[in-house]
Short mmCIF file of C-alpha atoms and ligand atoms in Angstrom, two decimals:
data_model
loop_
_atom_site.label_atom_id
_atom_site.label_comp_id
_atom_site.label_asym_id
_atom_site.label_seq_id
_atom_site.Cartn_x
_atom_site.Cartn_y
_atom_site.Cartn_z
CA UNK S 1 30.22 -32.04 -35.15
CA UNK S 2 28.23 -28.71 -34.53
CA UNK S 3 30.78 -27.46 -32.81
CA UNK S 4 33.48 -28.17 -35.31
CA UNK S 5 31.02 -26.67 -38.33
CA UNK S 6 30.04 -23.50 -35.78
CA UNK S 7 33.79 -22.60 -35.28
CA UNK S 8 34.99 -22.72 -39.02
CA UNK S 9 31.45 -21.17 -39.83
CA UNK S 10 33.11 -18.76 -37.50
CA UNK S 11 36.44 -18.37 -39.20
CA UNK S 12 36.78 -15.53 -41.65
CA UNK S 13 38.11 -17.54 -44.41
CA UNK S 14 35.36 -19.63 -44.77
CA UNK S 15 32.53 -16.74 -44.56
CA UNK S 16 34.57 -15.15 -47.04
CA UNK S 17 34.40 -18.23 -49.14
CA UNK S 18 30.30 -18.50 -48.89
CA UNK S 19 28.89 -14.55 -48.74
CA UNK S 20 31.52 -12.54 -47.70
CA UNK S 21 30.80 -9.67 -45.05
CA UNK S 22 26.65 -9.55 -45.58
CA UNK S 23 26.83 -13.27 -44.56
CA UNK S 24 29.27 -12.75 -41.44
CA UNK S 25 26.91 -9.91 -40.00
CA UNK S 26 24.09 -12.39 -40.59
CA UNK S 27 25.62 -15.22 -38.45
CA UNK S 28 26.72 -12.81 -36.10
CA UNK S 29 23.25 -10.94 -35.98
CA UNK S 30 22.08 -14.81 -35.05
CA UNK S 31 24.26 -15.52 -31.93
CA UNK S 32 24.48 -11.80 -30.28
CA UNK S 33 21.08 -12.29 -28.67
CA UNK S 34 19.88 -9.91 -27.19
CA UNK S 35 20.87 -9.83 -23.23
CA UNK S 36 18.49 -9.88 -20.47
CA UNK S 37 18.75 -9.64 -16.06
CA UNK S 38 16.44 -11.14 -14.35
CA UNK S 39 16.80 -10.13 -10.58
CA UNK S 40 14.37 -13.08 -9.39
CA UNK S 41 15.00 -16.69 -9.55
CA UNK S 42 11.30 -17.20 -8.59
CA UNK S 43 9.49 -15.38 -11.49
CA UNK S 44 6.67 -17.78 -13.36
CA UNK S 45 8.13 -19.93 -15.29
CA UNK S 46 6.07 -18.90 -18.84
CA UNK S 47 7.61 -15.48 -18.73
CA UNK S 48 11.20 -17.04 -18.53
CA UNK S 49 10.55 -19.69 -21.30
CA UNK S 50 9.11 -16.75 -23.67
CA UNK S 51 11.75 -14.28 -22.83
CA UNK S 52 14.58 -17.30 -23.66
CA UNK S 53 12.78 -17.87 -27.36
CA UNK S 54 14.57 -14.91 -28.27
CA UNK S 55 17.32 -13.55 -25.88
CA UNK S 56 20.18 -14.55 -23.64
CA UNK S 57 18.73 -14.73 -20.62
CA UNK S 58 20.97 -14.48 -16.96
CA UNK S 59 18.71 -15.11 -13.69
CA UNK S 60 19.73 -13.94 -10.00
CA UNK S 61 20.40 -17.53 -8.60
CA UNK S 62 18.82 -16.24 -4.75
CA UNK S 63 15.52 -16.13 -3.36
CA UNK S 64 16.62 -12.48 -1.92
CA UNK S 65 16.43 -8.83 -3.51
CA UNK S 66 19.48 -8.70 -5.34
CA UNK S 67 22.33 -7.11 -3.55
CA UNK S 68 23.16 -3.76 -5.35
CA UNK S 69 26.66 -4.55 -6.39
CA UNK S 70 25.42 -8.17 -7.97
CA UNK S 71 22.90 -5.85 -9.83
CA UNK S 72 25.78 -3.53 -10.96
CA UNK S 73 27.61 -6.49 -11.90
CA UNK S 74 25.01 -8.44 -13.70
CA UNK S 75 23.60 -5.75 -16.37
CA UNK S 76 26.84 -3.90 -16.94
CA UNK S 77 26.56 -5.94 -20.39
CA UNK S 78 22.68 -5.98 -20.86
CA UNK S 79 19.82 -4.61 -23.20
CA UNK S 80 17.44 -5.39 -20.86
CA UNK S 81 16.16 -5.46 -17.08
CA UNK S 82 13.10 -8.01 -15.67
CA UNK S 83 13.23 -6.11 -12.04
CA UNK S 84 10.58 -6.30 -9.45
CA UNK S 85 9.34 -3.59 -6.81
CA UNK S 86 12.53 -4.66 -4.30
CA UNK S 87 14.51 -3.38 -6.96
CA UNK S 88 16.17 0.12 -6.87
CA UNK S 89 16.83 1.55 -10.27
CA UNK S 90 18.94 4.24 -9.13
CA UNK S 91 20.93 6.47 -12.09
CA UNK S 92 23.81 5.10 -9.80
CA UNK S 93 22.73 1.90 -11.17
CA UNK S 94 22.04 3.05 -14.90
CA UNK S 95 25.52 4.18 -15.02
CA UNK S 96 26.93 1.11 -15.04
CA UNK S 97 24.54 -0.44 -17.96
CA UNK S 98 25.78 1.52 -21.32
CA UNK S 99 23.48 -0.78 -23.17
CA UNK S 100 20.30 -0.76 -21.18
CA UNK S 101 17.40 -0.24 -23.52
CA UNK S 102 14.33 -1.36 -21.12
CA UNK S 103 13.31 -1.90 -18.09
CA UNK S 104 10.45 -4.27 -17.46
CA UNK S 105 8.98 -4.16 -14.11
CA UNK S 106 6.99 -6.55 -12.58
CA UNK S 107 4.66 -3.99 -10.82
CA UNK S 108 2.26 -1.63 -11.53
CA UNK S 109 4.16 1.02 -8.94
CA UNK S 110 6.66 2.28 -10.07
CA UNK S 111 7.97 4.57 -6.96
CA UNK S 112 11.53 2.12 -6.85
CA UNK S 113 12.65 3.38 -10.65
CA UNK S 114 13.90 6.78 -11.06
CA UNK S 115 12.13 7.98 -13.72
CA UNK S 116 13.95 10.92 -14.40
CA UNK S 117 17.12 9.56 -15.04
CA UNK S 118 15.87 6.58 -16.98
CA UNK S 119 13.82 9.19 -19.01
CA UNK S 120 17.70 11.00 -19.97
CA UNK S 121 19.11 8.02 -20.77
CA UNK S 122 16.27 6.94 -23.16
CA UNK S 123 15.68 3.50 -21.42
CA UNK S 124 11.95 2.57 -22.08
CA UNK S 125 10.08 1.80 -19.01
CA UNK S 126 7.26 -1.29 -18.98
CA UNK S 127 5.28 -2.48 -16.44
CA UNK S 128 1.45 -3.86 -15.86
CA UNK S 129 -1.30 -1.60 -14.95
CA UNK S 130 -5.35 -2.66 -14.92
CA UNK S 131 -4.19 -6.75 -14.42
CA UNK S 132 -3.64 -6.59 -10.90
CA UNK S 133 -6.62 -4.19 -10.02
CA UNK S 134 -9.02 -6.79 -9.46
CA UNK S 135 -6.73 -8.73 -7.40
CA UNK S 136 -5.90 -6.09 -5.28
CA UNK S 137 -9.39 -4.69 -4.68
CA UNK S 138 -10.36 -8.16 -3.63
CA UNK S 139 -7.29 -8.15 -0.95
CA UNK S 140 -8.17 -4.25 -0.03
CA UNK S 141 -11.79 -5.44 0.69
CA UNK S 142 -10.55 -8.95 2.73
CA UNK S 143 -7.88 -6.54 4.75
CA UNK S 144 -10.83 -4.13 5.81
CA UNK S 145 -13.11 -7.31 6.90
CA UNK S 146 -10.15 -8.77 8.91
CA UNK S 147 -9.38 -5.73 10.92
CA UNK S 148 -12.94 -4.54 11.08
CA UNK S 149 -14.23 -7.81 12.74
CA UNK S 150 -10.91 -9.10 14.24
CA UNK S 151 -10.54 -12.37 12.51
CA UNK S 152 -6.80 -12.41 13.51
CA UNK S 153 -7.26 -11.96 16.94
CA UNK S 154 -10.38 -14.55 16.86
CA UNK S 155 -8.57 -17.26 14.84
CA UNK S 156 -5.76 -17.01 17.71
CA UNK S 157 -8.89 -17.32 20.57
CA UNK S 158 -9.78 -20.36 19.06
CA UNK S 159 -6.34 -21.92 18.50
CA UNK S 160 -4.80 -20.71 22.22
CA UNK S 161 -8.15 -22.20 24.54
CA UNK S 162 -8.97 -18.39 24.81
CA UNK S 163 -12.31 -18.99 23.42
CA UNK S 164 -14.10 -20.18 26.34
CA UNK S 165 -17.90 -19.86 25.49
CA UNK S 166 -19.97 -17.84 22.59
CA UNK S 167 -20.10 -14.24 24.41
CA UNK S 168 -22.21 -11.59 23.62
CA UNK S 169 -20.19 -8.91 23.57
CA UNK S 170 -16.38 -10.68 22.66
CA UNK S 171 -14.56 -10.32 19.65
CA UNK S 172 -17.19 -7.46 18.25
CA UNK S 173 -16.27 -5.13 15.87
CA UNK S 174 -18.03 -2.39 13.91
CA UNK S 175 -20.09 -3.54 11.03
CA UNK S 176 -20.21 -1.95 7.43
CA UNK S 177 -23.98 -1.44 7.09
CA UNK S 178 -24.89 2.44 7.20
CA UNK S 179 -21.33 3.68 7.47
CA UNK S 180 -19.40 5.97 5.15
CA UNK S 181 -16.41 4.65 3.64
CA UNK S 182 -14.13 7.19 1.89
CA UNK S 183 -11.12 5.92 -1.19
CA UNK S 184 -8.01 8.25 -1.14
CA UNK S 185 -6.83 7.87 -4.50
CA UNK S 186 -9.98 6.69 -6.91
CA UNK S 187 -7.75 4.82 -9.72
CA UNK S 188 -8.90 1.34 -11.44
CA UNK S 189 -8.23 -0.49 -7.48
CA UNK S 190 -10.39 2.57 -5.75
CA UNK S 191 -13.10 2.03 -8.22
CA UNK S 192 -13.15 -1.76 -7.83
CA UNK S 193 -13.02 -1.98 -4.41
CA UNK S 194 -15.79 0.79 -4.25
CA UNK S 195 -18.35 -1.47 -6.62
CA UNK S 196 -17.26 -4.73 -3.52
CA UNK S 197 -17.56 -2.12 -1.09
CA UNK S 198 -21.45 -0.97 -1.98
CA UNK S 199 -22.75 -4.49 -1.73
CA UNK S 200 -22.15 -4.26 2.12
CA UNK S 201 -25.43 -1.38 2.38
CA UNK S 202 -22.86 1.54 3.15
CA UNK S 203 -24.82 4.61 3.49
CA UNK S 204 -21.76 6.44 1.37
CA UNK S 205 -18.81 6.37 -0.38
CA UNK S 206 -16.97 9.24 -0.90
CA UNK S 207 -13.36 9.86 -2.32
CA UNK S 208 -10.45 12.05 -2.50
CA UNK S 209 -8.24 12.42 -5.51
CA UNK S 210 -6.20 15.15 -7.55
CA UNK S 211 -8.73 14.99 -10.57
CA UNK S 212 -12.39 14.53 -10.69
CA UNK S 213 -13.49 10.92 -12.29
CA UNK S 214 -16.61 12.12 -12.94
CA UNK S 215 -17.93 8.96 -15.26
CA UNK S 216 -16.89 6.71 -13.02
CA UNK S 217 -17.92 8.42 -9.68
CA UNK S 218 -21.32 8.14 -11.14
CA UNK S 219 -21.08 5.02 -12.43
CA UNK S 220 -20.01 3.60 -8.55
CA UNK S 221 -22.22 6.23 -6.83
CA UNK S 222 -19.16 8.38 -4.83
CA UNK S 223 -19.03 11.83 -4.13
CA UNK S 224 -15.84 13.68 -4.72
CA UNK S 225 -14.58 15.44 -1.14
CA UNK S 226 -11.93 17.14 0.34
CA UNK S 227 -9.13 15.26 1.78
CA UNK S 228 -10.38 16.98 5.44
CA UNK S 229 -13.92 16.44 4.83
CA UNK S 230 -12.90 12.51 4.16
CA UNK S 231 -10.84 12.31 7.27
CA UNK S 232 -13.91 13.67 9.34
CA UNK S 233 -16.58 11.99 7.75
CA UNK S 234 -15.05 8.54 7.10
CA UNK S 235 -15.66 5.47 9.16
CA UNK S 236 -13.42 3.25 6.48
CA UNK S 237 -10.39 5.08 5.16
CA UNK S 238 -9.01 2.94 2.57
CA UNK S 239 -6.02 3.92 0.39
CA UNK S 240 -4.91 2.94 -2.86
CA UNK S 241 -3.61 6.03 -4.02
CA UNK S 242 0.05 6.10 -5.98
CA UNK S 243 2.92 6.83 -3.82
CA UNK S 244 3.69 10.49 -5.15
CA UNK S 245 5.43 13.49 -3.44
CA UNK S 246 2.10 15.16 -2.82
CA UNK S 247 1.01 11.66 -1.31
CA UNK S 248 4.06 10.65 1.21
CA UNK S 249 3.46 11.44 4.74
CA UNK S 250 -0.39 12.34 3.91
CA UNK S 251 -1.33 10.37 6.90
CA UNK S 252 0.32 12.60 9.55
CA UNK S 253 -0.25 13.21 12.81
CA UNK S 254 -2.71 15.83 12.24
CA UNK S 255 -4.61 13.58 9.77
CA UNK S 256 -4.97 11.09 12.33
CA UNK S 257 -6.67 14.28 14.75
CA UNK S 258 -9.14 14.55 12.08
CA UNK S 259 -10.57 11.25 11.90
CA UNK S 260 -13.26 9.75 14.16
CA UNK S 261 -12.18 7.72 17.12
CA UNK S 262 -13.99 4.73 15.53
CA UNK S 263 -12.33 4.88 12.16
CA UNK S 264 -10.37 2.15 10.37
CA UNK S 265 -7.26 2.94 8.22
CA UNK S 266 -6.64 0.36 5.08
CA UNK S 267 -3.66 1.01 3.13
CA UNK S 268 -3.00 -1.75 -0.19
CA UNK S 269 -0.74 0.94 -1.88
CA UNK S 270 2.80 2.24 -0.80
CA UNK S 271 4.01 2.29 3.34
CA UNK S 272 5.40 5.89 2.62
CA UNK S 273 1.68 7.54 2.46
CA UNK S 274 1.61 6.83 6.16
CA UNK S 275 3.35 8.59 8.78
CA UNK S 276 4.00 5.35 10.88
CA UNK S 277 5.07 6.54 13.83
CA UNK S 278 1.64 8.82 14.04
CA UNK S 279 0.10 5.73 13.01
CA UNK S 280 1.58 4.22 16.08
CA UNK S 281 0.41 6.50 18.15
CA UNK S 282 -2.56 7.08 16.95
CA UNK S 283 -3.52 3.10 17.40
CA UNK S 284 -1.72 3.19 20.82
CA UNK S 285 -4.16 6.45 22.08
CA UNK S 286 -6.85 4.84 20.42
CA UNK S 287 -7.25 7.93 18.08
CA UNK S 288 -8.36 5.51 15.45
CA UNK S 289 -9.97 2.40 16.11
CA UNK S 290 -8.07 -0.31 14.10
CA UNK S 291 -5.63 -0.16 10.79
CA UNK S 292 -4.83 -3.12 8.38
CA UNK S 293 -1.87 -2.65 6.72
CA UNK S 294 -0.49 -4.79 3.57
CA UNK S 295 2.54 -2.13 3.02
CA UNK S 296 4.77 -0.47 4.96
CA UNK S 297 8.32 0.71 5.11
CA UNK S 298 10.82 -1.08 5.44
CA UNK S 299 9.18 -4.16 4.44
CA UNK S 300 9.31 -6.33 5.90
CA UNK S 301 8.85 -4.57 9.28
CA UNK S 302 11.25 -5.86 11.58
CA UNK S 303 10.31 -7.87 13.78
CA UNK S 304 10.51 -5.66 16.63
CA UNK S 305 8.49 -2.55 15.36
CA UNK S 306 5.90 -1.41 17.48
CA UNK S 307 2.96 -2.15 14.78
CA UNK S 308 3.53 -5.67 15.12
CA UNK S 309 2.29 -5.59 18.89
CA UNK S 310 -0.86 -3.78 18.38
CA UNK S 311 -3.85 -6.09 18.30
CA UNK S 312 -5.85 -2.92 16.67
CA UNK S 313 -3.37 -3.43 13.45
CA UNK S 314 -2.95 -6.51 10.80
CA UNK S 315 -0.66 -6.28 9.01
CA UNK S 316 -0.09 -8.21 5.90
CA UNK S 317 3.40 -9.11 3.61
CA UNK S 318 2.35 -7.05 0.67
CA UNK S 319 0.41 -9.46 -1.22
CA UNK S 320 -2.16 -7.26 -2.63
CA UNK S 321 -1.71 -8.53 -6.34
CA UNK S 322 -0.66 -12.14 -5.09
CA UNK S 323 -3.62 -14.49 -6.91
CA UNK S 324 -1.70 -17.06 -8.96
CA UNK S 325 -3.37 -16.03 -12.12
CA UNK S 326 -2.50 -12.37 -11.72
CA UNK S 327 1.01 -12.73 -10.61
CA UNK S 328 1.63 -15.18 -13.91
CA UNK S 329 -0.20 -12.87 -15.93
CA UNK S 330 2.27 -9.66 -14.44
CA UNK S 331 5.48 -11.96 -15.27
CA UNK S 332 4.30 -12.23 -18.95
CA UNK S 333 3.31 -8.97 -19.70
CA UNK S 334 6.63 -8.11 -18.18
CA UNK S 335 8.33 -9.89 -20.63
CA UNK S 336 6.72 -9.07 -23.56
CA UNK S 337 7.22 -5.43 -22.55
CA UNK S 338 10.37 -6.62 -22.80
CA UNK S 339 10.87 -8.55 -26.01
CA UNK S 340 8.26 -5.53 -27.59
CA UNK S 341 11.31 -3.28 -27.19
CA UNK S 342 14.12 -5.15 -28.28
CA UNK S 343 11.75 -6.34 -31.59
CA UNK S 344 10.43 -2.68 -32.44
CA UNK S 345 7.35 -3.43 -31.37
CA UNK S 346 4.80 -1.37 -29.12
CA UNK S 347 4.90 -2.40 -25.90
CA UNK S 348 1.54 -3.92 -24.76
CA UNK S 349 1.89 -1.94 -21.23
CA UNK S 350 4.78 1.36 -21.31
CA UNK S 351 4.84 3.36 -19.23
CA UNK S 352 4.87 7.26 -21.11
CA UNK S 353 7.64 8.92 -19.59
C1 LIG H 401 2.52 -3.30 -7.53
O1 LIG H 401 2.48 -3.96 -8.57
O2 LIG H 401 2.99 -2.16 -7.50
C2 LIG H 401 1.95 -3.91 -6.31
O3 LIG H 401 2.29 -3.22 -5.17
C3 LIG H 401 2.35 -5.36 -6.21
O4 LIG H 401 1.41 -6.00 -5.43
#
């Protein structure tokens, strides 16, 4: 019956009959929804539901990155893109979506977009800063404890039989009381994980970024350095810095010369700020005492990459932001960057181009 009233609501005869062109826009203002592509079939299920009040919404089917011609194929048509950081918005990409209008991604990096070109094609970019920093920090902080006092390797001594007594000496690791831990990049995470960090009784905490943050040093107690005087002075290195041209490769193999033999290396933001074959050797010539890693490039590492046989490195499957809360929280704020854009509306998190 709905059917049969929707196709001769359809028909031109009878929407000349009741309202004439105005009213034929109107109905088909109603049904051209807006179109959305979602490149995850596992995204929480609130930011789905919202995103379907108002728009057409197609999901990838596969709990895999979306291959890049399925991508190609799936928002030739769309206004709008629900992507995540797996996703590689290439202008090779934006060439084949005419319509594209925004780009919501699930991620508060946004190294995997080009910018530039989304920028010349007037796409508006959203994505969710400040809601992940507290997860993150919290991860940062649980990273450093786990390769600092080897709860890997001593969860595996007490599962293989290889624990065969309490030893003095076995399974030690070096402490955080009276050391100096130095933040290479001192953004919202930094700052966090410095205020976690000071309740261990460091002696200092020092930091490294492009611009001074002088309110906030203050308000956390750290010193702005050199990147040099970090590296030498540091017995935690912990970066959380953006993944920028000026920050890819930073940890080189000359880097890993300047830090102390007893240092640890913690890296919660992008693979691509470490060298990782220095890193390799550096762990292998015990130039560095330990590294936890929760990024890295490729991810994941395959299995046979040297990092993944060092017991001096954890490594993690990126899950910095990965508390349930914050993860639903990212998917909805992704999709109301979304539906802000399509509506006119400011977009609770865009990213200024
Ligand atoms: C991000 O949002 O960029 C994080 O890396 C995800 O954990």
């Amino acid at each position: 019956m709905l059917g049969t009233f929707s196709s001769s609501l359809r028909s031109t005869n009878f929407l000349t009959k009741f309202g004439g062109n105005n009213f034929s826009q109107l109905y088909r203002k109603m049904c051209d929804k807006p179109k959305v592509f979602v490149t995850r079939s596992d995204i929480p299920n609130d930011a789905i539901e919202l995103l379907k009040t108002s728009c057409d919404v197609t999901v990838w089917n596969k709990l895999e990155t979306v291959p890049i011609n399925s991508l190609v194929e799936n928002i030739k048509d769309k206004d709008a893109l629900f992507c995540v950081l797996n996703d590689q918005i290439s202008s090779q990409v934006l060439d084949k979506a005419p319509k594209l209008k925004v780009i919501g991604t699930m991620s508060v990096g946004y190294d995997h977009l080009d910018v530039d070109a989304i920028k010349k094609r007037n796409i508006r970019i959203g994505y969710t800063p400040n809601i992940l920093s507290d997860a993150t920090a919290e991860l940062t902080v649980a990273l450093l404890l786990t390769t600092s006092r080897r709860i890997i390797e001593a969860n595996n001594a007490a599962k293989t039989g290889e624990w065969k007594s309490w030893a003095p000496v076995w399974m030690c690791g070096p402490g955080l009381k009276n050391k100096t831990v130095g933040l290479v990049g001192f953004g919202r995470i930094a700052q966090q994980v410095g205020r976690i960090i000071k309740s261990f009784n460091i002696s200092k905490l020092i930091y490294f970024n492009r611009s001074e943050r002088k309110s906030e040093a203050c308000e956390i107690g750290a010193v702005r350095v050199d990147f040099d005087t970090l590296l030498k002075e540091s017995d935690f290195v912990i970066v959380t810095c953006a993944l920028a041209p000026e920050t890819k490769g930073l940890f080189s193999t000359e880097a890993f010369k300047k830090m102390k033999p007893t240092a640890i290396l913690i890296n919660t933001s992008r693979g691509q700020v470490i060298d990782q074959d220095a890193l390799v050797e550096a762990l292998e010539n015990k130039q560095i005492y330990g590294a936890g890693l929760d990024v890295m490039y490729p991810e994941p590492l395959p299995l046979s990459n040297p990092l993944l046989k060092l017991n001096n490195c954890v490594i993690l499957p990126h899950i910095g932001s990965a508390a349930i809360e914050t993860r639903q929280e990212m998917a909805l704020i992704t999709a109301q960057n979304i539906l802000a854009v399509l509506n006119d509306k400011e977009m609770p998190a865009e990213l200024k181009l």
